[in-house]
């Protein structure tokens, strides 16, 4: 494949940054990869794993001469990073990111980007519960969505070029308004994560049930929550602080709904419960039909001892 | 293997009943299997699949001559079933169940069991989001726990015999007090299920986010909730009504904890969030270490298009 960009600078080498490096390299999508990471340890690991052609000590150094710059750090760092790299960005370069919130990114980074640089925020909906440069893999974005939230006056050629990169990395892309992105993600990702974090944290507090009991009997449902509650703490702190309003709105609706079900349990309203649970089953069916999950029963199962 | 029981009667042929039939048959644990199911359709399917030696039209007929009777229907049906089968139970037989709540079962069934029958409530922590006689498989109980809640004066020989059946079907067993069982399960199973049901049902209500958006972008976290929110509606209605007090207690604690995190988001208390999320990550580690889940990243992933 002909390279889509000449030099890509990846700022941040966690799960997403390292996966992008591997995907771009493996599929020949860029001629050269430069990267930077805040900690020496991550830079050393990135160099050892050969994730980039140049592992730079500073973000300024990494972005010099790059026609694609990708912010892959937690969103709370974006403003300071943008301030530092803005003077170094090449004319005609594309600046993008992979942050899970978009309105805050547009507000905090948008104003700092030089006029001759194309700023196109993006969010690949891909991840695992692991983090760090050693957790990346080149197929992370296969069959996943990447949402782009460009401004209305975006340069069409720059947008097409970024879209072709994400497509070549395996993702399907969609253009969205930043506000709508944040609301959709509050429903499909941010609120579910906070709820999972809450349930898992709660289990740690119930004195009459020991932690070893929680762990032993977790396959009965709790386990499904723990995977997402094991996600990177810094990234998620920044997500919630960065998408505060939509997250709190959805959590409010969640609590309302939870109270209604709790009331049905208390008053013995079995009909209400049954109707509700039948409806949620339909939604699951929609997700499996849309290819966003497998219908294999209980996908978290361990390999059987006997078979 | 020498058969552990002569004739097992399975009342109810859903996921658990059919899996028990397959496991007992495949491993030679009983000489003969009789079964009953309420609906003609389930009985017909059970007969077609050859799940039992005799598919009986009534529970009374199924239990006649059985030295093991297992109630595998939703717990809300147990009382009426016990009334019907009690006069037919053989002297020395063991009556057990697979219900997800135990205190209510002890109360509603216990008093109806003849003195010469051993009543030993049980709960295998195994399941998938599928139900019905065609969803069973013989390895469902492998590496799973089965909790038994016998009374203090239980016949030790009868208890050992039932334990050896569960062990032979692949499970590890533990003896527990019914009250404690219900609290442990409220934490590890019932509250998580209700929360998942709530989150999935909620997504259906947010007008500004379409259902197709929820489905498309579900891999970002929401998806992990939908599997357990696809579980059998009748079974779960009965679980919540049958374990009302413990479930409501845990939900109250959950809401308290959720409000504290919500407040941290509103006030921008990043430190609180980060500390909380780091702790939940540890709990996940404990579950993986205990062999109750796999550490393979993102176990719900579809097979890659490219690899």
Coordinates of C-alpha atoms in Angstrom, one line a residue:
Chain A
X1 CA 0.0 0.0 0.0
X2 CA 1.2 3.5 -0.8
X3 CA 1.9 5.4 2.4
X4 CA -0.9 7.9 3.4
X5 CA 1.4 10.1 5.5
X6 CA 5.1 10.8 5.3
X7 CA 5.8 11.1 9.0
X8 CA 3.4 10.3 11.8
X9 CA 4.1 11.6 15.3
X10 CA 2.4 9.7 18.1
X11 CA 2.3 11.5 21.4
X12 CA 1.6 9.0 24.1
X13 CA 2.4 5.3 23.7
X14 CA -0.3 3.5 25.7
X15 CA -2.7 0.9 24.3
X16 CA -3.9 3.1 21.5
X17 CA -0.7 4.8 20.5
X18 CA 1.2 1.5 20.4
X19 CA -1.6 -0.2 18.4
X20 CA -1.6 2.6 15.9
X21 CA 2.1 2.3 15.5
X22 CA 1.9 -1.4 14.9
X23 CA -1.1 -1.1 12.5
X24 CA 0.5 1.7 10.5
X25 CA 3.8 -0.1 10.3
X26 CA 2.4 -3.5 9.4
X27 CA 0.2 -2.1 6.7
X28 CA 2.7 0.4 5.3
X29 CA 0.5 3.4 5.9
X30 CA 3.2 5.9 6.8
X31 CA 6.9 6.2 5.8
X32 CA 8.2 7.0 9.2
X33 CA 6.9 6.9 12.8
X34 CA 8.1 9.2 15.5
X35 CA 6.8 8.9 19.0
X36 CA 7.1 10.5 22.4
X37 CA 5.9 9.4 25.9
X38 CA 6.0 11.3 29.1
X39 CA 7.8 8.6 31.2
X40 CA 11.2 7.4 30.5
X41 CA 10.0 3.9 31.2
X42 CA 7.4 4.0 28.4
X43 CA 9.9 5.5 26.0
X44 CA 12.4 2.7 26.8
X45 CA 9.8 0.0 26.3
X46 CA 8.6 1.6 23.0
X47 CA 12.3 1.6 21.8
X48 CA 12.8 -2.0 22.9
X49 CA 9.7 -3.1 21.1
X50 CA 10.7 -1.2 18.0
X51 CA 7.3 0.6 17.9
X52 CA 8.7 3.7 16.2
X53 CA 11.6 4.8 14.0
X54 CA 12.4 7.5 16.4
X55 CA 11.5 7.6 20.1
X56 CA 11.8 11.3 21.0
X57 CA 12.4 12.7 24.5
X58 CA 10.0 15.6 24.0
X59 CA 6.7 16.1 22.1
X60 CA 8.2 19.1 20.3
X61 CA 11.0 17.0 18.8
X62 CA 8.5 14.2 17.8
X63 CA 6.2 16.6 15.8
X64 CA 8.9 18.4 13.9
X65 CA 8.5 17.5 10.2
X66 CA 5.5 15.4 10.8
X67 CA 2.5 15.7 8.5
X68 CA 0.3 13.7 11.0
X69 CA 0.4 14.4 14.7
X70 CA -1.8 12.2 17.0
X71 CA -2.4 12.9 20.6
X72 CA -2.7 9.6 22.3
X73 CA -2.4 10.6 26.0
X74 CA -5.2 11.1 28.5
X75 CA -7.4 14.0 27.5
X76 CA -6.5 16.0 30.6
X77 CA -3.0 16.5 29.1
X78 CA -4.1 17.8 25.7
X79 CA -4.2 21.5 26.5
X80 CA -0.7 21.7 27.8
X81 CA 0.6 19.5 25.0
X82 CA -1.1 21.6 22.3
X83 CA 0.5 24.7 23.8
X84 CA 3.9 23.1 23.6
X85 CA 3.7 21.6 20.1
X86 CA 1.7 24.4 18.4
X87 CA 4.8 26.4 17.4
X88 CA 6.5 23.3 16.0
X89 CA 3.7 22.1 13.8
X90 CA 4.4 22.0 10.0
X91 CA 2.3 23.9 7.6
X92 CA -0.4 21.7 6.1
X93 CA 0.0 19.0 8.8
X94 CA -3.0 17.3 10.4
X95 CA -3.4 17.3 14.1
X96 CA -5.7 14.7 15.5
X97 CA -6.3 12.8 18.8
X98 CA -7.9 9.6 20.0
X99 CA -9.6 11.0 23.2
X100 CA -12.9 9.6 24.4
X101 CA -14.5 13.1 24.8
X102 CA -14.7 15.5 22.0
X103 CA -16.4 18.8 23.0
X104 CA -13.8 19.6 25.7
X105 CA -11.0 18.7 23.3
X106 CA -12.4 21.0 20.6
X107 CA -12.6 23.8 23.2
X108 CA -9.3 23.3 24.8
X109 CA -7.1 22.5 21.8
X110 CA -9.0 24.1 18.9
X111 CA -8.0 27.7 19.8
X112 CA -4.3 26.8 20.0
X113 CA -3.9 25.2 16.6
X114 CA -2.2 27.4 14.0
X115 CA -4.4 28.4 11.0
X116 CA -2.3 26.5 8.5
X117 CA -2.7 23.2 10.5
X118 CA -5.8 20.9 10.0
X119 CA -7.3 20.0 13.4
X120 CA -9.6 17.0 13.1
X121 CA -10.5 15.4 16.5
X122 CA -11.2 11.7 16.4
X123 CA -12.2 8.8 18.7
X124 CA -11.6 5.2 17.9
X125 CA -14.0 3.0 19.9
X126 CA -11.5 0.3 20.6
X127 CA -9.8 -0.8 23.7
X128 CA -9.1 -3.5 26.1
X129 CA -8.8 -3.4 29.9
X130 CA -5.0 -3.3 29.5
X131 CA -2.8 -0.3 29.1
X132 CA 0.8 0.6 28.3
X133 CA 3.0 0.2 25.3
X134 CA 3.3 -3.6 25.6
X135 CA -0.5 -4.0 25.4
X136 CA -0.9 -2.8 21.8
X137 CA -1.7 -5.0 18.9
X138 CA -2.0 -4.2 15.2
X139 CA -5.6 -5.5 14.8
X140 CA -7.1 -3.5 17.7
X141 CA -9.1 -1.3 15.3
X142 CA -10.4 -4.0 13.0
X143 CA -14.2 -3.9 12.8
X144 CA -14.3 -1.0 15.2
X145 CA -15.8 2.5 14.7
X146 CA -13.7 5.6 14.6
X147 CA -15.8 8.8 15.1
X148 CA -14.5 12.1 13.7
X149 CA -15.7 15.4 14.9
X150 CA -14.3 18.0 12.5
X151 CA -15.5 21.6 12.4
X152 CA -17.8 22.7 9.6
X153 CA -15.0 24.4 7.7
X154 CA -12.6 21.5 7.7
X155 CA -10.4 21.0 4.7
X156 CA -12.1 18.1 2.8
X157 CA -8.8 16.7 1.4
X158 CA -7.3 16.6 4.9
X159 CA -10.4 14.9 6.2
X160 CA -10.4 12.3 3.5
X161 CA -6.8 11.6 4.1
X162 CA -7.4 10.9 7.8
X163 CA -10.4 8.8 7.0
X164 CA -8.4 6.7 4.6
X165 CA -5.8 6.1 7.4
X166 CA -8.5 4.9 9.8
X167 CA -10.1 2.7 7.1
X168 CA -6.7 1.2 6.3
X169 CA -6.2 0.4 10.0
X170 CA -9.4 -1.6 9.9
X171 CA -12.0 0.8 11.3
X172 CA -15.2 2.2 9.9
X173 CA -15.6 5.9 10.3
X174 CA -18.5 8.3 10.9
X175 CA -18.6 12.1 11.2
X176 CA -20.4 13.4 14.2
X177 CA -21.0 16.7 16.0
X178 CA -18.8 16.9 19.2
X179 CA -21.8 17.5 21.5
X180 CA -23.7 14.6 20.1
X181 CA -20.6 12.4 20.3
X182 CA -20.3 13.1 24.0
X183 CA -23.9 12.3 24.6
X184 CA -23.8 9.0 22.6
X185 CA -20.6 8.0 24.4
X186 CA -22.1 8.9 27.8
X187 CA -24.8 6.3 27.1
X188 CA -22.7 3.6 25.5
X189 CA -19.5 4.0 27.4
X190 CA -19.0 6.6 30.1
X191 CA -22.1 5.8 32.3
X192 CA -21.6 2.0 31.9
X193 CA -18.0 2.4 33.0
X194 CA -18.9 4.5 36.0
X195 CA -21.6 2.0 37.0
X196 CA -19.2 -0.9 36.7
X197 CA -16.6 1.0 38.7
X198 CA -19.2 1.6 41.4
X199 CA -20.4 -2.0 41.6
X200 CA -16.9 -3.3 41.8
X201 CA -15.8 -0.7 44.4
X202 CA -19.0 -1.4 46.4
X203 CA -18.2 -5.1 46.6
X204 CA -15.0 -4.2 48.4
X205 CA -17.0 -2.4 51.1
X206 CA -19.6 -5.0 52.2
X207 CA -18.2 -6.3 55.4
X208 CA -20.5 -9.3 55.7
X209 CA -19.3 -10.6 52.3
X210 CA -15.6 -11.2 52.1
X211 CA -13.5 -10.2 49.2
X212 CA -12.6 -13.9 48.6
X213 CA -16.3 -14.7 48.4
X214 CA -16.8 -11.9 45.8
X215 CA -13.9 -13.3 43.8
X216 CA -14.9 -16.9 44.1
X217 CA -18.5 -16.4 43.1
X218 CA -17.9 -13.6 40.5
X219 CA -18.9 -15.7 37.5
X220 CA -22.6 -15.2 38.5
X221 CA -22.7 -11.8 36.9
X222 CA -20.3 -9.6 38.8
X223 CA -17.4 -10.7 36.7
X224 CA -18.8 -9.1 33.6
X225 CA -18.5 -5.7 35.3
X226 CA -14.9 -6.2 36.5
X227 CA -13.4 -6.2 33.0
X228 CA -14.4 -2.7 32.3
X229 CA -13.7 -1.6 35.8
X230 CA -10.1 -2.6 35.3
X231 CA -9.6 0.1 32.6
X232 CA -6.9 2.7 33.0
X233 CA -7.6 4.9 36.0
X234 CA -6.0 8.1 34.6
X235 CA -7.7 7.9 31.2
X236 CA -11.0 7.4 32.9
X237 CA -10.6 10.1 35.4
X238 CA -10.0 12.5 32.5
X239 CA -13.0 11.1 30.6
X240 CA -15.4 11.8 33.4
X241 CA -14.0 15.2 34.2
X242 CA -14.0 16.0 30.4
X243 CA -17.6 14.8 29.8
X244 CA -19.1 15.9 33.1
X245 CA -22.5 17.2 31.9
X246 CA -23.5 14.4 29.7
X247 CA -22.3 11.8 32.1
X248 CA -24.2 13.3 35.0
X249 CA -27.3 13.7 32.9
X250 CA -27.2 10.0 31.9
X251 CA -26.5 8.9 35.5
X252 CA -29.5 10.9 36.7
X253 CA -31.7 9.1 34.2
X254 CA -30.1 5.8 35.3
X255 CA -30.8 6.4 39.0
X256 CA -34.4 7.3 38.1
X257 CA -34.8 4.0 36.2
X258 CA -33.1 2.0 38.9
X259 CA -35.4 3.4 41.6
X260 CA -38.4 2.4 39.5
X261 CA -37.2 -1.2 39.3
X262 CA -36.3 -1.2 42.9
X263 CA -39.8 0.0 43.8
X264 CA -41.2 -2.9 41.6
X265 CA -39.1 -5.3 43.6
X266 CA -40.2 -3.8 46.9
X267 CA -43.9 -3.8 46.0
X268 CA -43.7 -7.3 44.3
X269 CA -44.7 -6.0 40.9
X270 CA -43.5 -9.0 38.9
X271 CA -45.3 -7.9 35.8
X272 CA -43.3 -4.7 35.5
X273 CA -40.0 -6.6 36.1
X274 CA -40.9 -9.2 33.5
X275 CA -41.8 -6.7 30.9
X276 CA -38.7 -4.7 31.5
X277 CA -36.4 -7.7 31.3
X278 CA -38.0 -8.9 28.1
X279 CA -37.3 -5.6 26.4
X280 CA -33.7 -5.5 27.4
X281 CA -33.3 -9.0 25.9
X282 CA -34.4 -7.6 22.5
X283 CA -31.7 -4.9 22.7
X284 CA -29.1 -7.6 23.2
X285 CA -30.4 -9.4 20.1
X286 CA -29.9 -6.1 18.1
X287 CA -26.3 -5.9 19.2
X288 CA -25.5 -9.5 18.3
X289 CA -27.3 -9.0 14.9
X290 CA -25.2 -5.9 14.2
X291 CA -22.0 -7.9 14.6
X292 CA -20.9 -5.9 17.7
X293 CA -20.7 -9.0 19.8
X294 CA -20.7 -12.7 19.4
X295 CA -23.6 -14.9 20.4
X296 CA -21.4 -17.6 21.7
X297 CA -22.8 -18.4 25.2
X298 CA -21.0 -16.8 28.1
X299 CA -17.9 -15.5 26.2
X300 CA -15.9 -15.2 29.3
X301 CA -15.9 -18.9 30.1
X302 CA -12.6 -20.6 30.8
X303 CA -11.7 -23.5 28.6
X304 CA -13.4 -26.6 30.0
X305 CA -11.4 -29.0 32.2
X306 CA -13.1 -32.0 30.6
X307 CA -13.6 -31.2 26.9
Chain B
X1 CA -18.3 -44.5 36.6
X2 CA -20.8 -46.2 38.9
X3 CA -24.1 -44.4 38.9
X4 CA -24.7 -42.2 42.0
X5 CA -28.5 -42.3 41.7
X6 CA -30.8 -44.8 40.3
X7 CA -33.5 -42.5 38.8
X8 CA -33.2 -38.8 38.6
X9 CA -36.3 -36.7 38.0
X10 CA -35.7 -33.2 36.5
X11 CA -38.6 -30.9 36.9
X12 CA -38.1 -28.1 34.4
X13 CA -35.9 -28.4 31.2
X14 CA -34.4 -25.0 30.7
X15 CA -30.7 -24.3 30.4
X16 CA -29.9 -25.9 33.8
X17 CA -32.2 -28.9 33.6
X18 CA -31.1 -29.9 30.1
X19 CA -27.4 -29.4 31.0
X20 CA -27.8 -31.6 34.1
X21 CA -29.4 -34.3 31.9
X22 CA -26.6 -34.1 29.4
X23 CA -23.9 -34.1 32.1
X24 CA -25.4 -37.0 34.0
X25 CA -26.0 -39.0 30.9
X26 CA -22.5 -38.4 29.4
X27 CA -20.7 -39.2 32.6
X28 CA -22.9 -42.2 33.6
X29 CA -24.0 -40.6 36.9
X30 CA -27.6 -41.9 37.0
X31 CA -29.2 -45.1 35.6
X32 CA -32.3 -43.4 34.4
X33 CA -33.5 -39.8 33.7
X34 CA -37.1 -38.8 33.9
X35 CA -38.1 -35.2 33.2
X36 CA -41.1 -33.0 33.1
X37 CA -41.7 -29.5 31.8
X38 CA -44.7 -27.3 32.0
X39 CA -45.1 -26.5 28.3
X40 CA -45.8 -29.1 25.7
X41 CA -43.3 -27.4 23.4
X42 CA -40.4 -27.9 25.9
X43 CA -41.5 -31.5 26.5
X44 CA -41.5 -32.2 22.8
X45 CA -38.1 -30.6 22.3
X46 CA -36.7 -32.5 25.3
X47 CA -38.0 -35.8 23.7
X48 CA -36.6 -34.9 20.3
X49 CA -33.2 -34.1 21.7
X50 CA -33.3 -37.4 23.7
X51 CA -32.5 -35.5 27.0
X52 CA -34.3 -38.1 29.2
X53 CA -35.4 -41.7 29.2
X54 CA -38.9 -40.6 30.0
X55 CA -40.5 -37.2 29.3
X56 CA -43.5 -37.1 31.6
X57 CA -46.6 -35.0 31.2
X58 CA -46.8 -34.2 34.9
X59 CA -44.3 -33.6 37.7
X60 CA -46.0 -36.3 39.8
X61 CA -45.4 -38.9 37.2
X62 CA -41.7 -37.9 36.8
X63 CA -40.9 -38.1 40.5
X64 CA -42.4 -41.5 41.1
X65 CA -39.7 -44.0 41.9
X66 CA -37.0 -41.4 41.7
X67 CA -34.2 -41.3 44.4
X68 CA -33.2 -37.8 43.2
X69 CA -35.6 -35.0 42.4
X70 CA -34.3 -31.7 41.1
X71 CA -36.5 -28.6 40.8
X72 CA -35.1 -26.7 37.8
X73 CA -38.0 -24.3 37.2
X74 CA -38.1 -20.6 38.2
X75 CA -38.1 -20.3 42.0
X76 CA -41.6 -18.7 41.9
X77 CA -43.1 -22.1 40.9
X78 CA -41.4 -24.1 43.7
X79 CA -44.1 -23.9 46.3
X80 CA -46.9 -25.2 44.1
X81 CA -44.6 -27.9 42.6
X82 CA -43.6 -29.1 46.1
X83 CA -47.3 -29.3 47.1
X84 CA -48.0 -31.4 44.0
X85 CA -45.1 -33.8 44.2
X86 CA -44.7 -34.2 48.1
X87 CA -47.2 -37.1 48.3
X88 CA -45.4 -38.9 45.5
X89 CA -41.9 -38.7 46.8
X90 CA -40.2 -42.0 47.6
X91 CA -38.9 -42.8 51.1
X92 CA -35.2 -41.9 51.3
X93 CA -35.2 -39.8 48.2
X94 CA -33.3 -36.6 47.9
X95 CA -35.2 -33.4 46.9
X96 CA -33.0 -30.6 45.7
X97 CA -33.2 -27.5 43.5
X98 CA -31.0 -25.2 41.4
X99 CA -32.7 -21.9 42.4
X100 CA -30.7 -18.7 42.7
X101 CA -32.2 -17.7 46.0
X102 CA -32.2 -20.0 49.0
X103 CA -33.9 -18.6 52.1
X104 CA -37.2 -18.2 50.3
X105 CA -36.9 -21.8 49.0
X106 CA -36.1 -23.2 52.4
X107 CA -39.2 -21.3 53.8
X108 CA -41.6 -22.2 51.0
X109 CA -40.6 -25.7 50.2
X110 CA -39.0 -26.9 53.5
X111 CA -42.3 -27.3 55.4
X112 CA -43.9 -29.4 52.6
X113 CA -41.3 -32.1 52.4
X114 CA -42.2 -35.4 54.0
X115 CA -40.0 -36.4 57.0
X116 CA -38.5 -39.4 55.2
X117 CA -37.2 -37.3 52.3
X118 CA -33.9 -35.5 52.3
X119 CA -34.4 -31.8 51.3
X120 CA -31.0 -30.3 50.3
X121 CA -31.3 -26.9 48.5
X122 CA -28.5 -26.2 46.0
X123 CA -27.5 -23.4 43.6
X124 CA -25.0 -24.1 40.8
X125 CA -23.4 -20.7 39.8
X126 CA -23.5 -21.5 36.1
X127 CA -25.4 -20.1 33.2
X128 CA -25.4 -18.3 30.0
X129 CA -27.7 -15.7 28.6
X130 CA -29.6 -18.4 26.7
X131 CA -32.5 -20.4 28.0
X132 CA -34.6 -23.4 26.9
X133 CA -34.0 -27.1 26.5
X134 CA -31.9 -26.6 23.3
X135 CA -29.4 -24.3 25.1
X136 CA -28.0 -26.9 27.5
X137 CA -24.5 -28.4 27.2
X138 CA -22.8 -31.1 29.3
X139 CA -19.9 -29.0 30.4
X140 CA -21.9 -26.1 31.8
X141 CA -20.9 -26.9 35.4
X142 CA -17.2 -27.5 34.7
X143 CA -15.0 -25.2 37.0
X144 CA -18.2 -23.7 38.4
X145 CA -19.3 -23.5 42.1
X146 CA -22.4 -25.2 43.4
X147 CA -23.5 -23.8 46.8
X148 CA -25.5 -26.1 49.1
X149 CA -27.6 -24.8 51.9
X150 CA -28.8 -27.9 53.9
X151 CA -30.3 -27.5 57.4
X152 CA -28.2 -28.3 60.4
X153 CA -29.8 -31.8 60.9
X154 CA -29.3 -32.9 57.3
X155 CA -28.5 -36.6 56.7
X156 CA -24.8 -36.7 56.1
X157 CA -24.9 -39.6 53.7
X158 CA -27.5 -38.0 51.6
X159 CA -25.5 -34.7 51.6
X160 CA -22.3 -36.6 50.5
X161 CA -24.2 -38.3 47.8
X162 CA -25.5 -35.0 46.3
X163 CA -22.0 -33.5 46.6
X164 CA -20.5 -36.4 44.7
X165 CA -23.1 -35.8 41.9
X166 CA -22.1 -32.1 41.6
X167 CA -18.4 -32.9 41.8
X168 CA -18.9 -35.5 39.0
X169 CA -20.7 -33.0 36.9
X170 CA -17.5 -30.8 37.1
X171 CA -18.5 -28.4 39.9
X172 CA -16.8 -27.5 43.2
X173 CA -19.2 -27.4 46.1
X174 CA -19.4 -25.3 49.3
X175 CA -21.9 -25.4 52.2
X176 CA -23.5 -22.1 53.1
X177 CA -26.2 -20.7 55.4
X178 CA -29.2 -19.7 53.3
X179 CA -29.2 -16.1 54.6
X180 CA -25.5 -15.7 53.8
X181 CA -26.0 -17.3 50.4
X182 CA -28.6 -14.7 49.5
X183 CA -26.4 -11.8 50.6
X184 CA -23.4 -13.1 48.7
X185 CA -25.5 -13.6 45.6
X186 CA -27.1 -10.2 46.0
X187 CA -23.6 -8.7 45.7
X188 CA -22.1 -11.0 43.1
X189 CA -25.1 -11.6 40.9
X190 CA -28.5 -10.1 41.7
X191 CA -27.5 -6.4 42.1
X192 CA -25.2 -6.6 39.0
X193 CA -28.0 -8.1 37.0
X194 CA -30.5 -5.5 38.0
X195 CA -28.0 -2.7 37.3
X196 CA -27.3 -4.2 33.8
X197 CA -31.0 -4.5 33.1
X198 CA -31.4 -0.8 34.2
X199 CA -28.6 0.5 32.0
X200 CA -29.7 -1.4 29.0
X201 CA -33.4 -0.4 29.5
X202 CA -32.3 3.2 30.0
X203 CA -30.5 3.3 26.7
X204 CA -33.8 2.5 25.0
X205 CA -35.3 5.7 26.5
X206 CA -32.9 8.4 25.6
X207 CA -34.6 10.1 22.7
X208 CA -31.6 12.1 21.6
X209 CA -29.5 8.9 21.1
X210 CA -31.1 6.5 18.7
X211 CA -31.3 2.8 19.3
X212 CA -29.2 2.2 16.2
X213 CA -26.4 4.4 17.7
X214 CA -26.5 2.5 20.9
X215 CA -26.2 -0.8 19.1
X216 CA -23.5 0.5 16.7
X217 CA -21.3 2.0 19.4
X218 CA -22.0 -0.6 22.1
X219 CA -18.4 -2.1 22.1
X220 CA -17.3 0.9 24.1
X221 CA -18.6 -0.6 27.3
X222 CA -22.3 -0.9 27.0
X223 CA -22.0 -4.3 25.3
X224 CA -20.6 -5.9 28.4
X225 CA -23.9 -5.1 30.2
X226 CA -26.1 -6.5 27.5
X227 CA -25.1 -10.1 27.8
X228 CA -26.3 -10.4 31.4
X229 CA -29.3 -8.2 30.6
X230 CA -30.4 -10.8 28.0
X231 CA -30.9 -13.5 30.7
X232 CA -34.3 -15.2 31.1
X233 CA -36.9 -12.7 32.2
X234 CA -39.1 -15.1 34.2
X235 CA -36.2 -16.6 36.1
X236 CA -34.9 -13.2 37.0
X237 CA -38.3 -11.8 38.0
X238 CA -38.5 -14.6 40.5
X239 CA -34.9 -14.1 41.7
X240 CA -35.6 -10.4 42.6
X241 CA -38.9 -11.1 44.2
X242 CA -37.4 -14.1 46.1
X243 CA -34.3 -12.2 47.3
X244 CA -36.0 -8.8 47.9
X245 CA -34.4 -7.7 51.1
X246 CA -30.8 -8.4 50.3
X247 CA -31.1 -7.1 46.8
X248 CA -32.6 -3.8 48.0
X249 CA -30.0 -3.5 50.7
X250 CA -27.2 -3.9 48.2
X251 CA -28.9 -1.5 45.7
X252 CA -29.1 1.1 48.5
X253 CA -25.4 0.8 49.1
X254 CA -24.8 0.9 45.4
X255 CA -26.7 4.2 45.0
X256 CA -24.8 5.7 47.9
X257 CA -21.5 4.9 46.3
X258 CA -22.7 6.0 42.8
X259 CA -23.7 9.4 44.3
X260 CA -20.3 9.8 45.9
X261 CA -18.6 9.2 42.5
X262 CA -21.1 11.5 40.8
X263 CA -20.3 14.2 43.3
X264 CA -16.6 13.8 42.6
X265 CA -17.3 14.3 38.9
X266 CA -19.4 17.3 39.5
X267 CA -16.9 19.0 41.8
X268 CA -13.9 17.9 39.7
X269 CA -12.3 15.8 42.4
X270 CA -10.0 13.9 40.1
X271 CA -8.0 12.4 43.0
X272 CA -11.0 10.6 44.4
X273 CA -11.9 9.2 41.0
X274 CA -8.3 8.0 40.3
X275 CA -8.0 6.4 43.7
X276 CA -11.3 4.6 43.3
X277 CA -10.5 3.3 39.8
X278 CA -7.1 2.1 40.9
X279 CA -8.7 0.0 43.6
X280 CA -11.3 -1.6 41.3
X281 CA -8.5 -2.6 39.0
X282 CA -7.0 -4.6 41.8
X283 CA -10.2 -6.5 42.4
X284 CA -10.2 -7.5 38.7
X285 CA -6.7 -8.8 39.1
X286 CA -7.9 -11.0 42.0
X287 CA -10.7 -12.5 39.8
X288 CA -8.3 -13.3 37.0
X289 CA -5.8 -14.8 39.5
X290 CA -8.5 -17.0 41.0
X291 CA -9.2 -18.5 37.6
X292 CA -12.8 -17.1 37.5
X293 CA -12.1 -15.3 34.2
X294 CA -9.5 -15.2 31.5
X295 CA -7.0 -12.3 31.1
X296 CA -7.3 -12.5 27.3
X297 CA -7.9 -8.8 26.4
X298 CA -11.5 -7.9 25.6
X299 CA -12.9 -11.4 25.6
X300 CA -16.0 -10.3 23.6
X301 CA -14.0 -9.4 20.5
X302 CA -15.1 -10.8 17.2
X303 CA -12.6 -12.7 15.2
X304 CA -10.5 -10.2 13.3
X305 CA -11.2 -9.6 9.6
X306 CA -7.5 -9.4 8.8
X307 CA -5.8 -12.1 10.9

